[in-house]
XYZ file of C-alpha atoms in Angstrom:
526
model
C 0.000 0.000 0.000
C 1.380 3.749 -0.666
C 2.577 5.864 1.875
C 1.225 9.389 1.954
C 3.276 11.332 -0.656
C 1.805 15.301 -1.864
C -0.563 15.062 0.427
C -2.150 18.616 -0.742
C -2.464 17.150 -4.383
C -4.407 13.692 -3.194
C -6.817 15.447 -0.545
C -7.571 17.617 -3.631
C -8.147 14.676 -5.668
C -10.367 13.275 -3.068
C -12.644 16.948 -2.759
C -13.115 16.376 -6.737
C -14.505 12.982 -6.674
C -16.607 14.032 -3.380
C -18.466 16.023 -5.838
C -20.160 12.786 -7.125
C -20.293 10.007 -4.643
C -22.298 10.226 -2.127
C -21.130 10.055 1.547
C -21.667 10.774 5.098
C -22.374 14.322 7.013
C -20.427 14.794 10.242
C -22.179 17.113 12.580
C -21.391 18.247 16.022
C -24.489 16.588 18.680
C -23.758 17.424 21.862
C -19.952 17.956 21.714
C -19.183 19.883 24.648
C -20.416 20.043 28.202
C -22.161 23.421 27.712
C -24.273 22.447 24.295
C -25.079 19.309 26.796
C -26.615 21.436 29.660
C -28.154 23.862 26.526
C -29.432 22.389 23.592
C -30.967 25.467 22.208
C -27.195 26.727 21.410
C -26.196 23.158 20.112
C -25.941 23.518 16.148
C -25.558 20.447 14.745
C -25.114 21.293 11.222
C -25.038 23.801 8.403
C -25.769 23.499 5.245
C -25.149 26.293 1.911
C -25.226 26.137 -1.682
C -26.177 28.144 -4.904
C -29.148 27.077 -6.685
C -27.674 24.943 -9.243
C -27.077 26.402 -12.966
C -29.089 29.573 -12.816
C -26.829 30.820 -9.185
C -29.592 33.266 -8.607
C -30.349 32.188 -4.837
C -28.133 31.100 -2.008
C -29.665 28.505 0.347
C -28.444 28.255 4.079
C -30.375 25.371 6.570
C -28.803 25.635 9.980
C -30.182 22.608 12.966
C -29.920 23.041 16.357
C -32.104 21.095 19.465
C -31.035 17.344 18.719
C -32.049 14.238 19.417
C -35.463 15.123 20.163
C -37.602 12.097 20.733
C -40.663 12.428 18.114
C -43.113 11.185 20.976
C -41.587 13.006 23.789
C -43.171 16.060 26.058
C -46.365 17.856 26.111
C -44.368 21.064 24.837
C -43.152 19.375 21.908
C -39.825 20.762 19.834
C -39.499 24.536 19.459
C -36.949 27.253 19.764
C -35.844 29.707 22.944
C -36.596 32.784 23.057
C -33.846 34.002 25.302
C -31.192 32.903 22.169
C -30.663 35.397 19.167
C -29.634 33.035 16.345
C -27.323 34.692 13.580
C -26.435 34.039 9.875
C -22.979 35.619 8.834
C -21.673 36.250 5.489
C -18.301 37.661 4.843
C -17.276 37.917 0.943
C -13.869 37.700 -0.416
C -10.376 36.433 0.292
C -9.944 39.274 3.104
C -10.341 39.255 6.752
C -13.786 37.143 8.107
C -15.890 40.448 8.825
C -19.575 40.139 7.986
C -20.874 41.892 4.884
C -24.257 41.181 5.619
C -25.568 39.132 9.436
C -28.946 37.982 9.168
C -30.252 37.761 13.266
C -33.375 35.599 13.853
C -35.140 36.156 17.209
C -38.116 33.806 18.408
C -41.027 35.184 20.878
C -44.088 33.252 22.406
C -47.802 34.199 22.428
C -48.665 32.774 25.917
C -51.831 30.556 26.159
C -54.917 32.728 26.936
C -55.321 32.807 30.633
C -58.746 31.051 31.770
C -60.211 30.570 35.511
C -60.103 27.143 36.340
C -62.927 27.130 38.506
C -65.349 29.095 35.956
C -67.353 25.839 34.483
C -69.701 28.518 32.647
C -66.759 29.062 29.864
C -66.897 26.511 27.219
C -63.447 24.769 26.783
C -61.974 25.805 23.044
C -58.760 24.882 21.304
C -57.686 28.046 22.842
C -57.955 28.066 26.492
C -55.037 27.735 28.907
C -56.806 25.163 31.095
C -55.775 22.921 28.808
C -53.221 19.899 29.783
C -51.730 19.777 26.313
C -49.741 22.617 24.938
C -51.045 22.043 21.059
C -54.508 22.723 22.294
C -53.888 25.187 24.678
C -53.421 28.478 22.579
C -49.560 29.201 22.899
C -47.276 29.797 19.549
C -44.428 30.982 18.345
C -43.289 33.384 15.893
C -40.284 35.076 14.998
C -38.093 38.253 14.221
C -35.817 38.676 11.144
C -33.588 41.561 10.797
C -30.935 42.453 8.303
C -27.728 44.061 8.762
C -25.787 45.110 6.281
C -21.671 46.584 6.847
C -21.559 49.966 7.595
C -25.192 50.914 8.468
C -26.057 52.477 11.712
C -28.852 49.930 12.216
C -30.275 46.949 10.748
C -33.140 46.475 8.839
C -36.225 44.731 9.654
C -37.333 42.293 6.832
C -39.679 40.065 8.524
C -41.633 40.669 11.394
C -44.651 38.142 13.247
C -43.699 35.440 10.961
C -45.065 31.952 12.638
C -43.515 28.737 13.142
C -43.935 25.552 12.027
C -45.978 23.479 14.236
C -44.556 20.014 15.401
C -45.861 16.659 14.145
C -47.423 15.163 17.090
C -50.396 12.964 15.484
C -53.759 12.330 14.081
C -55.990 13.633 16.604
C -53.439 17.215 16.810
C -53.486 17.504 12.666
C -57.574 18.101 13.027
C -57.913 19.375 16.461
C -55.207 21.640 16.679
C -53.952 22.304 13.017
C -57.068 21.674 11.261
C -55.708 20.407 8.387
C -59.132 19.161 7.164
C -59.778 22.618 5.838
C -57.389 22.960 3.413
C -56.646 20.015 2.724
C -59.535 18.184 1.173
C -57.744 14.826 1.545
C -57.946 14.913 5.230
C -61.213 13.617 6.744
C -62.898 15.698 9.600
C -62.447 14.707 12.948
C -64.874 12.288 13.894
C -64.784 11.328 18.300
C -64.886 7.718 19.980
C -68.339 7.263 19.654
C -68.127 7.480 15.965
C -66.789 3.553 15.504
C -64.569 5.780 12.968
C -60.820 5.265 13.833
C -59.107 7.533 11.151
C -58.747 10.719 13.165
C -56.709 7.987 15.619
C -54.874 6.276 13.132
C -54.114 8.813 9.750
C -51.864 11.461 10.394
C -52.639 14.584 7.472
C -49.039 16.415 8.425
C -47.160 16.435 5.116
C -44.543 18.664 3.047
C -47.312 20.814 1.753
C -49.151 21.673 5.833
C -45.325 22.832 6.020
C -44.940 24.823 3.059
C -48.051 27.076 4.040
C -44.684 27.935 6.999
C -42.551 29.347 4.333
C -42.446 33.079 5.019
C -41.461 35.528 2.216
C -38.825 38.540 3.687
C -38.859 41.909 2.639
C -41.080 44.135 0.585
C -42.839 41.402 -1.558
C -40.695 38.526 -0.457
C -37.668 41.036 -2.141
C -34.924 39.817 0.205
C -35.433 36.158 -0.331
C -37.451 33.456 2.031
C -37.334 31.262 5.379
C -38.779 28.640 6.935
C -38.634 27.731 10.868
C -39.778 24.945 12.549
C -39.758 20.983 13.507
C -37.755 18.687 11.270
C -36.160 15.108 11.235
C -32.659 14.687 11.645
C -30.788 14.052 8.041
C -27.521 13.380 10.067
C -25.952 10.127 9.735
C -23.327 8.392 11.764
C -22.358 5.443 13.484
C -21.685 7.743 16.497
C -21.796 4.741 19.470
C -18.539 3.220 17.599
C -17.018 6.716 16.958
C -17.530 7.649 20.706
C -16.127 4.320 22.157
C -12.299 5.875 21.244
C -12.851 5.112 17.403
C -14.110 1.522 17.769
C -14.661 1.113 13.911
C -16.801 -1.772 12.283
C -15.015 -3.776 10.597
C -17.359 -6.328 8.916
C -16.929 -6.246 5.172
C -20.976 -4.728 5.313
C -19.827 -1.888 6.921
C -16.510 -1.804 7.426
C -14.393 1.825 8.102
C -12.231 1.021 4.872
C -12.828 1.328 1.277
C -9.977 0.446 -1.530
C -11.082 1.805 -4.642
C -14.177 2.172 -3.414
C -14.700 -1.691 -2.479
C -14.882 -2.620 1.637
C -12.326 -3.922 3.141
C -13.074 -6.612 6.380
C -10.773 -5.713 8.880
C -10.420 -8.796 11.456
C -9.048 -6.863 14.108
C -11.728 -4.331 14.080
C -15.062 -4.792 15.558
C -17.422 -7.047 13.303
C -21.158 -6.978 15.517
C -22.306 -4.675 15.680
C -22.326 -3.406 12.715
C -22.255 0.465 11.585
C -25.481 1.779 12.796
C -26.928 4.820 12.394
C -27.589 6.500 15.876
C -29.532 9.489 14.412
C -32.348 7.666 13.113
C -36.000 8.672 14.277
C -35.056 11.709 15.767
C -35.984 15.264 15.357
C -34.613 17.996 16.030
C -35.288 22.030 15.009
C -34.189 23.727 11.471
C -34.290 27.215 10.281
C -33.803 27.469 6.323
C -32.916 30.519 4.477
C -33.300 31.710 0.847
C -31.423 34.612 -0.291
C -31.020 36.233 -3.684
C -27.423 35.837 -4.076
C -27.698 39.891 -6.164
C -28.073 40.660 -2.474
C -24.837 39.282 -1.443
C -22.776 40.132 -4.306
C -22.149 44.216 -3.205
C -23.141 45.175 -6.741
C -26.800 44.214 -6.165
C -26.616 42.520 -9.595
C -26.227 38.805 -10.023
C -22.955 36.872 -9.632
C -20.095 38.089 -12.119
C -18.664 35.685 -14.570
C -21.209 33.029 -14.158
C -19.942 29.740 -14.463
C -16.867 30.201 -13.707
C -14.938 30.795 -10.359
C -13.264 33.728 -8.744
C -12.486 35.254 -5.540
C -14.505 37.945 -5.966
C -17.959 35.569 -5.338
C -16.417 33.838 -2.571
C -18.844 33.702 0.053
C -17.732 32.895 3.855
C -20.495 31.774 6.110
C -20.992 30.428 9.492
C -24.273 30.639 12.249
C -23.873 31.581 15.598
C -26.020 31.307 19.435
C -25.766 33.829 21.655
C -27.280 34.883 25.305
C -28.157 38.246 27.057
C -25.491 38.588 29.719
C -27.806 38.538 32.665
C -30.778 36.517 32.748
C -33.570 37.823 35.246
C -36.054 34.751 35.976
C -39.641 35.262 36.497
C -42.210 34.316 39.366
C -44.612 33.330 36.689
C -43.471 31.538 33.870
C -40.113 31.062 31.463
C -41.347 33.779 28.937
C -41.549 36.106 31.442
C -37.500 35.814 31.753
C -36.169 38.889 31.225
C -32.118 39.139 29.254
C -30.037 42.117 30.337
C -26.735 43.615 28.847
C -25.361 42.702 25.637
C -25.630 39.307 23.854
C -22.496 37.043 24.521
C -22.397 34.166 21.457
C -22.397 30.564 22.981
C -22.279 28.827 20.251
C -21.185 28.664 16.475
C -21.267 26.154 13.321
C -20.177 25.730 10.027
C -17.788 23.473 8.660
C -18.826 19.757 9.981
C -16.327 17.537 12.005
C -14.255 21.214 12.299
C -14.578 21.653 16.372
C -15.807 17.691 17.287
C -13.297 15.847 14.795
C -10.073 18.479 15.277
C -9.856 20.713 18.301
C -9.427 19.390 21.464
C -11.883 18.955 24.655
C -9.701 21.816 26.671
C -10.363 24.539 23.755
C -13.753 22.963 22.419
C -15.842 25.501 24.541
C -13.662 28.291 23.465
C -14.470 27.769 20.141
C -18.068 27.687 20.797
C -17.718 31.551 22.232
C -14.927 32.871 20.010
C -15.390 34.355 16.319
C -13.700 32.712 13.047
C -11.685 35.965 12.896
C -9.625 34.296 15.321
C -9.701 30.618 14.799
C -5.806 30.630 12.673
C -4.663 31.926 16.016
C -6.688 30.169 18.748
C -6.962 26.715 16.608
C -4.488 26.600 13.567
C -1.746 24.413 15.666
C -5.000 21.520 16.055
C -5.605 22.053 12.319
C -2.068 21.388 11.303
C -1.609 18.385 13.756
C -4.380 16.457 13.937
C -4.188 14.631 16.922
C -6.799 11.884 15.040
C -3.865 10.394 13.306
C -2.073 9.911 16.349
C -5.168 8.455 18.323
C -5.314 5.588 15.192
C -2.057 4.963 15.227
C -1.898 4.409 19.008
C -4.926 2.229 18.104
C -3.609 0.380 15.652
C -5.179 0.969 13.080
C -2.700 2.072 10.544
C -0.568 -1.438 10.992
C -4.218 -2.837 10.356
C -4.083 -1.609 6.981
C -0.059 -2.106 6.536
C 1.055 1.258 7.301
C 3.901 1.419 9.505
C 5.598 4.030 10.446
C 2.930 6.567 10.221
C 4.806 9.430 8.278
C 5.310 12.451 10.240
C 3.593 13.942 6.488
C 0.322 12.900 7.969
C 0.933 14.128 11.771
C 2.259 16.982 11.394
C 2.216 20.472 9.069
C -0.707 19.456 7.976
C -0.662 22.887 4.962
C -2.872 20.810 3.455
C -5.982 20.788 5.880
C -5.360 24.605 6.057
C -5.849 24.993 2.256
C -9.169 23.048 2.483
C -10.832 25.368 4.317
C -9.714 27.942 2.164
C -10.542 26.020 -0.821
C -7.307 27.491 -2.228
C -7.021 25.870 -5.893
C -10.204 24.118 -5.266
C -12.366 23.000 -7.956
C -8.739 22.965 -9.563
C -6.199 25.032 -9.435
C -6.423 29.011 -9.688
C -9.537 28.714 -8.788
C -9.524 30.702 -5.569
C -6.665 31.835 -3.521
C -7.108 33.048 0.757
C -3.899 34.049 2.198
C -2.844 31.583 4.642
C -2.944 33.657 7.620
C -4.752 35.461 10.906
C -8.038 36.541 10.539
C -8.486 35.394 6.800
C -8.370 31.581 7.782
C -11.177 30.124 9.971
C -13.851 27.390 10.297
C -16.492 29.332 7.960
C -18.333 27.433 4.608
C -16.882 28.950 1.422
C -19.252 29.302 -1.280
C -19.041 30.683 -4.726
C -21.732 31.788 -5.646
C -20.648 31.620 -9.555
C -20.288 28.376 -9.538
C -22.448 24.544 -8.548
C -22.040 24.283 -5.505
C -20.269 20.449 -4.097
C -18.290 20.020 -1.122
C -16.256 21.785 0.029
C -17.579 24.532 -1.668
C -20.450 24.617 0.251
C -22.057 21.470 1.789
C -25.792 21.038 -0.431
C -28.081 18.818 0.768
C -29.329 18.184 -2.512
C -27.507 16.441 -5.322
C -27.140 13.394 -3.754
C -27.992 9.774 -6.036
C -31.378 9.805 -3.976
C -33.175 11.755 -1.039
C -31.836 9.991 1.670
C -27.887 11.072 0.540
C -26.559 14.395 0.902
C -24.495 15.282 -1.845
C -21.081 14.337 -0.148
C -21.067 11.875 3.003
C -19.078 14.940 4.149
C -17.718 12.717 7.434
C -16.344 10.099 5.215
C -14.586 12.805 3.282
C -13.022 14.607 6.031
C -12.031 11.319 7.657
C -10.153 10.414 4.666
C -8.484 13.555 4.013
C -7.281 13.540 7.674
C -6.409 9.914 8.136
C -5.741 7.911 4.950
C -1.706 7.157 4.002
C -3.461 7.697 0.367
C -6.351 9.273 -0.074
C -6.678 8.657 -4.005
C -7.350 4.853 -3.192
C -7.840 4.148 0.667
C -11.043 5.632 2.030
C -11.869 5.958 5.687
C -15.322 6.282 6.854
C -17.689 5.278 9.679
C -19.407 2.475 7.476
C -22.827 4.579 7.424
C -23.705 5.755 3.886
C -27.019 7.509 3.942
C -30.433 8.746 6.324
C -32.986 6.980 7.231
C -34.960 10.222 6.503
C -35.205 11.716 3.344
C -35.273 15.626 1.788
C -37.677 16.968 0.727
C -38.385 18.246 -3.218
C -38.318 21.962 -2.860
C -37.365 24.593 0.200
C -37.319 24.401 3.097
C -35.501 21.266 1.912
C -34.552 19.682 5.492
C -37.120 16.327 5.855
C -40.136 16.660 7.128
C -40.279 15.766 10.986
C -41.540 12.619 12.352
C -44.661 12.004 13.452
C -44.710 11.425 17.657
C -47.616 8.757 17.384
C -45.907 6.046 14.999
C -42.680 7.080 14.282
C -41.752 7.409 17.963
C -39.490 5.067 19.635
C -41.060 2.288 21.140
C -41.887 -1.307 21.915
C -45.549 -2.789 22.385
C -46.513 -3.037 25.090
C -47.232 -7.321 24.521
């Protein structure tokens, strides 16, 4: 087997064919102690790419809340109120500064307060008496603002905008939804006593109850479109073997290891259980954005030179969580709780596996709170010595497959992994160039917006060979780029090649969210 030799030209090689084989996304669940004890700040994933061929919209879905059992709590899945949720574009090969920041702020309309005792007040689907909270009256709805470098304020381009309700069941798409009236396909409710058991046993939640979600922004839906709400979990990974100190399957079903694209059984590595995905039947929530890209490109025209690449429609994004600095906590209820002082971030996504599969547990919080202007200087030394190579060769792993010693080429000064995130000479070279240095180099999504988008350049969740792959297994990429003596023929992966959950056609694009009734977890009870 080949050692690792031009290790920059053969993680290139291995970007290109990304573009058309399908593979795993790597996301960041629960990584650190303080996206444990605050799920609303835990963004799992982010997603960004140009409307293939035409270019004329950028598309940006951002997760956060994992691992939300589909049958779980009266309050179902929705978003805090107390977090200010942020979209940030910078443009060009210069410093990371935001262009335009899109922030997203959620409120809650409180359930109409009702006397308990007063039995002369018929109950409605609107009363806070209620036990359950889809019946009770409360929703959501949320604040979009847009600003833009150099203004004195932002601008508000959606205001009131509601969010997607959650899929509980049957009996909530009629009671509480009432789907039945416009959707002719649905059947009214109909009780007990009816001998009727379809409002118990049909659901009516689909991808077009959704849609009717999608909110247009600006004047006349001018500054693009976004969704909010419930969604399943498109993230795949065998996460229980990953998280047991890289105890791979082996099994030649599943195994970690691909030659030229064949698996290969490793008989020292685990062979039961197999690769299993871990994600599967969960939800969790998604926020989706559409944006012209003539609003990103600072000429308010379309992209330049369409079709063809250039530093000048280089896009840089990332989505931050942040918190008031004071929290005061009410007598009466959580909505009540009042945020003082400025907002602090918390939390921040964008390239997948970049703070989970690279920078270590003592600086994995500081990421989460520090800005990609300063990632070269706070995380650059994890970057260029991945201390995953060194865990699988203390594992074993590398003698596994024949390689022994490990060149220092793959421990250390790893240029290469720098120049990824860059996508210097990537789709091929002279393509795009970002100086290699402070505040110009940080864990951000490039995406030129002149070009397809295929990761790296970007990370689409369309394109895949059906709806259940994202374009690139994105995990199995970066795994391969970091780890394999030769990336051009020896792939490394988690054995897990695709979601049990699957797109959707259009935007909002994420899949639609389980339903709480049957696609709970769950054994019968005999």
């Amino acid at each position: 087997m080949k050692k690792r030799t031009g290790a920059i030209g053969a993680a290139g090689a291995v970007l290109v064919l990304a573009a058309a084989a399908p593979i795993v996304q790597a996301s960041s669940h629960r990584e650190t102690y303080a996206t444990r004890v605050d799920p609303c700040i835990d963004n799992t994933d982010t997603y960004a790419w140009v409307e293939p061929g035409t270019h004329d919209k950028l598309n940006i879905v951002f997760n956060f809340l994992p691992l939300h059992e589909p049958g779980q709590g009266n309050q179902q899945l929705g978003p805090c109120e107390d977090v200010l949720y942020e979209v940030h574009i910078a443009r060009g090969t210069g410093p990371l500064k935001d262009v335009v920041t899109y922030q997203i702020k959620f409120d809650t309309n409180p359930a109409p307060r009702v006397d308990p005792g007063d039995g002369t007040k018929p109950l409605t689907l609107k009363d806070g008496r209620e036990l359950l909270d889809q019946i009770s009256g409360r929703s959501q709805f949320y604040t979009v603002t847009k600003i833009e470098a150099g203004a004195k304020k932002g601008k508000v381009i959606g205001r009131g905008l509601p969010v997607s309700p959650s899929n509980v069941g049957p009996q909530t798409d009629r009671l509480a939804y009432n789907i039945p009236a416009i959707d002719p396909s649905c059947t009214q409710f109909q009780g007990y006593d009816s001998g009727d058991r379809t409002s118990r046993e049909v659901g009516c939640y689909n991808e077009a109850f959704t849609a009717r979600f999608i909110n247009p922004l600006g004047d006349n839906g001018s500054e693009g479109r976004i969704w909010a709400g419930q969604a399943a979990d498109f993230y795949y990974l065998d996460e229980k073997g990953i998280f047991d100190v890289l105890n791979l399957a082996g099994d030649p079903a599943s195994s970690f290891v691909k030659v030229n694209g064949t698996r290969l059984q490793v008989a020292g590595a685990r062979q039961m259980p197999q690769a299993e995905n871990v994600f599967t039947g969960f939800n969790l929530f998604s926020i989706a954005l559409e944006i012209p890209t003539s609003k990103l490109t600072g000429t308010g025209q379309p992209p330049a030179h369409n079709g063809t690449p250039g530093d000048d429609t280089l896009l840089a994004i990332h989505v931050s969580e942040s918190r008031p600095r004071v929290r005061v906590l009410s007598k009466e209820r959580y909505e009540k709780d009042k945020g003082r002082g400025k907002f602090v971030r918390v939390g921040r996504n964008a390239l997948p596996l970049f703070n989970a599969g690279l920078v270590g547990v003592q600086d994995q919080e500081k990421y989460l709170r520090s800005n990609p202007l300063d990632d070269f200087d706070n995380f650059g030394t994890y970057v260029l010595n991945p201390i995953l190579v060194r865990d699988a060769e203390a594992l074993g792993i590398y003698k596994a497959l024949g390689v022994d010693p490990v060149p220092d080429s793959l421990k250390f000064n790893r240029v290469d992994l720098l120049k990824i995130v860059d996508l210097d000479d990537i789709p091929f070279p002279g393509a795009h160039h970002v100086p290699i240095s402070p505040r110009t180099v940080g864990d951000v999504l490039r995406v030129d917006m002149a070009i397809d988008s295929s990761f790296p350049n970007g990370r689409p969740i369309i394109g895949g060979i059906d709806r259940n792959h994202e374009q690139a297994d994105v995990s199995d990429v970066l795994l391969t780029v970091i780890l394999s003596p030769d990336p051009s023929t020896v792939q490394i992966g988690d054995g897990v090649d695709f979601s049990a959950a699957q797109r959707r056609l259009a935007f909002p694009w994420i899949p639609v969210a389980l339903q709480g009734l049957t696609q709970g977890h769950g054994e019968p009870a005999n």
